[in-house]
CSV table of C-alpha atoms and ligand atoms in Angstrom, one decimal:
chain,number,residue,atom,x,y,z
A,220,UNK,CA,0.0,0.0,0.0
A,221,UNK,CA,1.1,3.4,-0.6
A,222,UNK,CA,-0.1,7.1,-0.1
A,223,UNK,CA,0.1,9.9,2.6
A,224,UNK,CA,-0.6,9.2,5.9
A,225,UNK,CA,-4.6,9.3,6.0
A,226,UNK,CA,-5.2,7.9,2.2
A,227,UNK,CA,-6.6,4.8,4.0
A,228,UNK,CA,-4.0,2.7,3.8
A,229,UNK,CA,-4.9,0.9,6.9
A,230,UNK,CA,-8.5,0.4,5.9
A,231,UNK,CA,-8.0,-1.1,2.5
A,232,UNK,CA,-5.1,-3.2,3.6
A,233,UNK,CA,-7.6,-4.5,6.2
A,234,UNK,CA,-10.3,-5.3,3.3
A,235,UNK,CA,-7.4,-6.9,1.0
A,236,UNK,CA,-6.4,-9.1,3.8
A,237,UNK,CA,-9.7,-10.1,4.2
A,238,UNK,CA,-10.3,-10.9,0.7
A,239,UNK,CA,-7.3,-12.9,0.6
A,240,UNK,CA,-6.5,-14.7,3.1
A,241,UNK,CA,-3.1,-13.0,3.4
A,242,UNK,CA,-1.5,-11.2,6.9
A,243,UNK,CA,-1.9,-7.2,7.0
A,244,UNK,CA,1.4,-6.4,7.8
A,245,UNK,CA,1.2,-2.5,9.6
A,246,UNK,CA,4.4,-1.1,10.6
A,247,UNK,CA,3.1,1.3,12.0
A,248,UNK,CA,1.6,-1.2,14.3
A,249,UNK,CA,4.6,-2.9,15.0
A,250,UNK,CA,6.4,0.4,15.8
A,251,UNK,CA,3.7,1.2,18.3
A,252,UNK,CA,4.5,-1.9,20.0
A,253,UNK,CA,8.3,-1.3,20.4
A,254,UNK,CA,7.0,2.1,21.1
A,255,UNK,CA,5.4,1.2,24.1
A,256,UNK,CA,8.4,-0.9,25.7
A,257,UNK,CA,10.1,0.7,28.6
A,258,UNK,CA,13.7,0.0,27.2
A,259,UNK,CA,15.9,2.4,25.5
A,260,UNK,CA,15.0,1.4,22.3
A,261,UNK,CA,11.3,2.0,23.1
A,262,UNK,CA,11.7,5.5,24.2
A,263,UNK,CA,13.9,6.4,21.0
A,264,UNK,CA,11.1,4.9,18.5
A,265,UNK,CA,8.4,6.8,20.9
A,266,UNK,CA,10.1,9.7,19.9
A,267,UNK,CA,10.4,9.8,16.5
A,268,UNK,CA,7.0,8.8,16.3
A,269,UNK,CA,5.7,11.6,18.3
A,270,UNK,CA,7.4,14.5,16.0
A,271,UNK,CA,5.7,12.6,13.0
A,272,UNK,CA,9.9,11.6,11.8
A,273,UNK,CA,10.5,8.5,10.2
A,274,UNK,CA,12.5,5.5,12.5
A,275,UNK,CA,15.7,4.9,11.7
A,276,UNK,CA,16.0,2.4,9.0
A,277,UNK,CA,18.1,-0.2,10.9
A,278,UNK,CA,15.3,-0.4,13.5
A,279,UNK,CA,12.7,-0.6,10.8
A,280,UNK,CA,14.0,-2.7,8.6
A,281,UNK,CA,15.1,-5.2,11.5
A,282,UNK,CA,11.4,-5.4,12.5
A,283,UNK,CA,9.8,-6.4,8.9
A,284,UNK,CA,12.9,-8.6,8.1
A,285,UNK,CA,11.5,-10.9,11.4
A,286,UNK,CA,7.9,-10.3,10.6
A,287,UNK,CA,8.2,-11.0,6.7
A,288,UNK,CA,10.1,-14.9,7.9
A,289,UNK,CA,7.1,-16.0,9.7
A,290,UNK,CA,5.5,-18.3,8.3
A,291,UNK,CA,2.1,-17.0,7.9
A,292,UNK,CA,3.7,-14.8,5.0
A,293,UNK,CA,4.5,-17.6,3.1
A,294,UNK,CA,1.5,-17.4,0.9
A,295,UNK,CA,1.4,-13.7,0.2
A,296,UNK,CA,1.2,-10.7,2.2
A,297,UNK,CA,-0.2,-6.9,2.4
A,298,UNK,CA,2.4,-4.3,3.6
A,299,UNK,CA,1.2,-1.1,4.9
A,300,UNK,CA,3.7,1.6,5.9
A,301,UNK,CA,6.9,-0.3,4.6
A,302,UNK,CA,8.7,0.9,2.6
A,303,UNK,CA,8.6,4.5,3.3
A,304,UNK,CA,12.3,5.9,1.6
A,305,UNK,CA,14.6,4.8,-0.7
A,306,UNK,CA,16.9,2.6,1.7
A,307,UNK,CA,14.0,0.8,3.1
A,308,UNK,CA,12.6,0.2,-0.8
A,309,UNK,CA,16.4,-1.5,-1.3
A,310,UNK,CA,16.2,-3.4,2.1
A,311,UNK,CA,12.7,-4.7,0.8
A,312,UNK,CA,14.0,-5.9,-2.8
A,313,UNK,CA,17.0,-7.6,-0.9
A,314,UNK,CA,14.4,-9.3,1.7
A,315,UNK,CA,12.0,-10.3,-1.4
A,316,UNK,CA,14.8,-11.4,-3.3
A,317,UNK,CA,16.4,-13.9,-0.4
A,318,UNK,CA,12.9,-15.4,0.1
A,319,UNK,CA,12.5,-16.1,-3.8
A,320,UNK,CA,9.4,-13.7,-4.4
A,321,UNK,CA,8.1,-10.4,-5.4
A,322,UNK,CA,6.0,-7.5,-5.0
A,323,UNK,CA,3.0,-8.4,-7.6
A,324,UNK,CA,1.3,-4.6,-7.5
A,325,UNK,CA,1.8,-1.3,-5.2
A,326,UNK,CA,-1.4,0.2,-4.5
A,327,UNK,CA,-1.4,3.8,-4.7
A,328,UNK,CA,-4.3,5.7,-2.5
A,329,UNK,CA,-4.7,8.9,-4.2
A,330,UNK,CA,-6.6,12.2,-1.9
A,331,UNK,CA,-6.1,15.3,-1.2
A,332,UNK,CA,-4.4,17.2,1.6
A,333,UNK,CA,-7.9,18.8,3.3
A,334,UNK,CA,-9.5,15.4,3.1
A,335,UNK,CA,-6.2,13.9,5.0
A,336,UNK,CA,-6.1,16.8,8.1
A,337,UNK,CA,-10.0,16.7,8.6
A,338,UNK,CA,-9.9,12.8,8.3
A,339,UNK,CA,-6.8,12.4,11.1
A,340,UNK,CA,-8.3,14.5,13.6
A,341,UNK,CA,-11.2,12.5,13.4
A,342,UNK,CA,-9.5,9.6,13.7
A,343,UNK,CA,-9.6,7.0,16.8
A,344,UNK,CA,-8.0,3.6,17.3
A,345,UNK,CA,-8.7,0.8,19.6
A,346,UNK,CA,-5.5,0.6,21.7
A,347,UNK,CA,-6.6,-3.3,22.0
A,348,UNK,CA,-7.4,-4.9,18.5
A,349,UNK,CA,-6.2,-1.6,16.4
A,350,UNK,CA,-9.6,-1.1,14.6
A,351,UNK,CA,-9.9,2.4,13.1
A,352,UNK,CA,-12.7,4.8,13.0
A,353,UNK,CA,-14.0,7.8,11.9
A,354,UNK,CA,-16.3,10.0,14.1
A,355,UNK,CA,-18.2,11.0,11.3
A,356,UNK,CA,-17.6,8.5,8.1
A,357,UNK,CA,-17.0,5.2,10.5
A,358,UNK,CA,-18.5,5.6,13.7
A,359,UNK,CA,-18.3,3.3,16.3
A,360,UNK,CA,-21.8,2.1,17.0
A,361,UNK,CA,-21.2,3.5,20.9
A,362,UNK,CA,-19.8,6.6,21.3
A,363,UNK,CA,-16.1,6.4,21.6
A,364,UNK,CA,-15.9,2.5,22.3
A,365,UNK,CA,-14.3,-0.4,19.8
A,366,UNK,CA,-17.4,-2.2,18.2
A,367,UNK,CA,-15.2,-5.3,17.6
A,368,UNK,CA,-13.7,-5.4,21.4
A,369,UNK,CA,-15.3,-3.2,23.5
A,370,UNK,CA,-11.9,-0.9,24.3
A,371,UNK,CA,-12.3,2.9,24.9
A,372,UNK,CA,-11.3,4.8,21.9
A,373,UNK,CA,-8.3,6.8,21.9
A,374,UNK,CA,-6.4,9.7,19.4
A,375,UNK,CA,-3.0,8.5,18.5
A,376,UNK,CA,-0.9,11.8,19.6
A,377,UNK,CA,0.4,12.1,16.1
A,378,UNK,CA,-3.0,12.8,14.7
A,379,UNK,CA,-2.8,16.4,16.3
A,380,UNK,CA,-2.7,19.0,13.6
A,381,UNK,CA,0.8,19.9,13.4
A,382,UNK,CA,2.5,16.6,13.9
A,383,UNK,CA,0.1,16.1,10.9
A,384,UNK,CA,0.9,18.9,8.5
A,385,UNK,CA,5.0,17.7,9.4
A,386,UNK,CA,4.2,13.7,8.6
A,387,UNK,CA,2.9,15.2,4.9
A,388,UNK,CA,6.1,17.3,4.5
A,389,UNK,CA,8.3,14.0,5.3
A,390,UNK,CA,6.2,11.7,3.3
A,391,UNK,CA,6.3,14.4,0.5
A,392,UNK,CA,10.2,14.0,0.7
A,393,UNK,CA,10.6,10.5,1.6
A,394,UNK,CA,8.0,8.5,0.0
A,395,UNK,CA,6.0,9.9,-2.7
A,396,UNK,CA,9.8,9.7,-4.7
A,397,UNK,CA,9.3,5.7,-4.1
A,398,UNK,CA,6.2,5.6,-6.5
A,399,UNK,CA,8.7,6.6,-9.5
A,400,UNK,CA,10.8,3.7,-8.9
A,401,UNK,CA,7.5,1.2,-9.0
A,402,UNK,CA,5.5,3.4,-11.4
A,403,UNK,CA,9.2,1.9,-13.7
A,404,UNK,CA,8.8,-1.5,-12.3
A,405,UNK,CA,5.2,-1.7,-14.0
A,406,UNK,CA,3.8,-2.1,-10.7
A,407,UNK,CA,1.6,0.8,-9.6
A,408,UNK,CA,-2.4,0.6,-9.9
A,409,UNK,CA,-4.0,4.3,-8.3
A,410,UNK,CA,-7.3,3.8,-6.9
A,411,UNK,CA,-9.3,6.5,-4.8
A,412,UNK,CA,-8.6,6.9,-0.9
A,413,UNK,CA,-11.7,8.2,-1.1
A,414,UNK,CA,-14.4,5.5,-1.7
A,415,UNK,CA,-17.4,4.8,0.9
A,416,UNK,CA,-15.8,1.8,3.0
A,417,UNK,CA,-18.6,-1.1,1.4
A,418,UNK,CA,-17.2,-0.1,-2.3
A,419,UNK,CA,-13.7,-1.0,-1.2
A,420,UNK,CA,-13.3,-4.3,-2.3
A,421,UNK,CA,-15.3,-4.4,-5.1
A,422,UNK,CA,-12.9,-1.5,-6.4
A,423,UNK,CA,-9.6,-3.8,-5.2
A,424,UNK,CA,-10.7,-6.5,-6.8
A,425,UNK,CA,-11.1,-4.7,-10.1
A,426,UNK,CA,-7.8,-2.7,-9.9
A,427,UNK,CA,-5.6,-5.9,-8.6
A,428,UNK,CA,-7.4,-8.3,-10.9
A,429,UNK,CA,-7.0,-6.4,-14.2
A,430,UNK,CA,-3.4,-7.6,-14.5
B,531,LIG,P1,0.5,7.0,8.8
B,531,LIG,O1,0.6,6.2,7.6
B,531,LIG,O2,-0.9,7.6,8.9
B,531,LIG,O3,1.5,8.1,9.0
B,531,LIG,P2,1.5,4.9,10.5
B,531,LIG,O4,0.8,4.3,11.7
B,531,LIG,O5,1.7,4.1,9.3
B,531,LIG,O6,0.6,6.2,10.1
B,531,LIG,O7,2.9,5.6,11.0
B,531,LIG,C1,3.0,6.4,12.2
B,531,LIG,C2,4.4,6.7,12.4
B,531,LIG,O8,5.2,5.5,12.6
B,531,LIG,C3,5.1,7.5,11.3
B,531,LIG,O9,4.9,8.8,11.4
B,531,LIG,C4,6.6,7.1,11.7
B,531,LIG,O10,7.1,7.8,12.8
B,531,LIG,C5,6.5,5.6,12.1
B,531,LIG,N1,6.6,4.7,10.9
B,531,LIG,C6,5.7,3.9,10.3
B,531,LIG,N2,6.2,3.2,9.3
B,531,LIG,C7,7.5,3.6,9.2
B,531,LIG,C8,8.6,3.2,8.3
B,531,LIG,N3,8.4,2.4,7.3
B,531,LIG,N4,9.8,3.8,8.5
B,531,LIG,C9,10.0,4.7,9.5
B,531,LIG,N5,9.0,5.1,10.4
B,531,LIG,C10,7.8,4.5,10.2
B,532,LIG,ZN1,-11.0,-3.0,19.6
């Protein structure tokens, strides 16, 4: 998956998943996790994450080299948030390469920059199963509380405003460049970020299914 942060990467990774049987593999996720360890390396990825700056590569890339050998990827996988700069693009070709396969399509999420601020500040997340709402497109059926788990709903503290407006300047930089390099590779299908949720996967199925 690729796009800014609030295209709804998250979202349609969920619904590919889903579709087909494969593991949604978030980094963002799995940096929240280390995130949240009281060890030196926890505080150092907590911090990066909180100015809305990219983890340093060898910490990243460490992370998705372990989560890409479990077995459960074996078949197929969604990645959502990796890779997010040129290194970590090179890391992922070397990774691919030493387990035989390769990417098959990048899913670009095309929106606009309003659309991305008003969506992240009305963004919450179940701190327990990571489900994602909207308060006004997705909401959960209770106010504030996980339909799927029953958790109290929280805002991640990098969905305030201007840890938002600096995550666009650094994927702006760091990222969007990446889509060259696939757009070469024959690999990049654009759909909307946009859609209602329940025309998600019929749209994925058309774009990853057209060849
Ligand atoms: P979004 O895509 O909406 O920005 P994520 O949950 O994917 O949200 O990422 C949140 C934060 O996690 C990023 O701002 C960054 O600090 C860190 N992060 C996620 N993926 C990566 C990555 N591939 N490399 C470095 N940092 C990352
Ligand atoms: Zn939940």
């Amino acid at each position: 998956m690729m796009g800014p942060p609030g295209s709804g990467k998250g979202t349609c990774a969920r619904i590919i998943s889903k579709i087909y049987g494969i593991p949604h593999i978030t980094t963002g996720d799995l940096l929240r996790e280390v995130a949240s360890e009281e060890t030196e390396r926890g505080r150092m990825v907590r911090g990066y994450m909180e100015r809305g700056e990219l983890v340093p590569d060898e910490i990243v890339i460490g992370i998705m080299e372990e989560r890409l050998s479990r077995p459960d990827c074996e078949g197929g996988f969604v990645l959502d948030g990796f890779p997010r700069n040129l290194g970590q693009a090179e890391a992922l070709d070397r990774i691919l390469e030493g387990k035989g396969v390769s990417l098959t399509h990048v899913l670009n999420l095309v929106v606009g920059d309003d659309v991305i601020i008003s969506r992240l500040s009305l963004r919450r997340s179940c701190p327990r199963c990571g489900a994602v709402y909207h308060l006004k497109n997705n909401p959960p059926r209770r106010d504030e509380v996980c339909d799927e788990c029953g958790a109290k709903l929280v805002q991640r503290s990098d969905d305030r405003e201007e840890i938002v407006r600096h995550r666009l300047e650094v994927y702006e930089e760091k990222t969007r460049p990446l889509l060259e390099r696939y757009r070469r590779a024959g690999l990049v299908r654009e759909m909307s970020g946009d859609l209602p949720i329940d025309e998600i996967p019929e749209a994925v199925r058309r774009v990853l299914e057209s060849g």
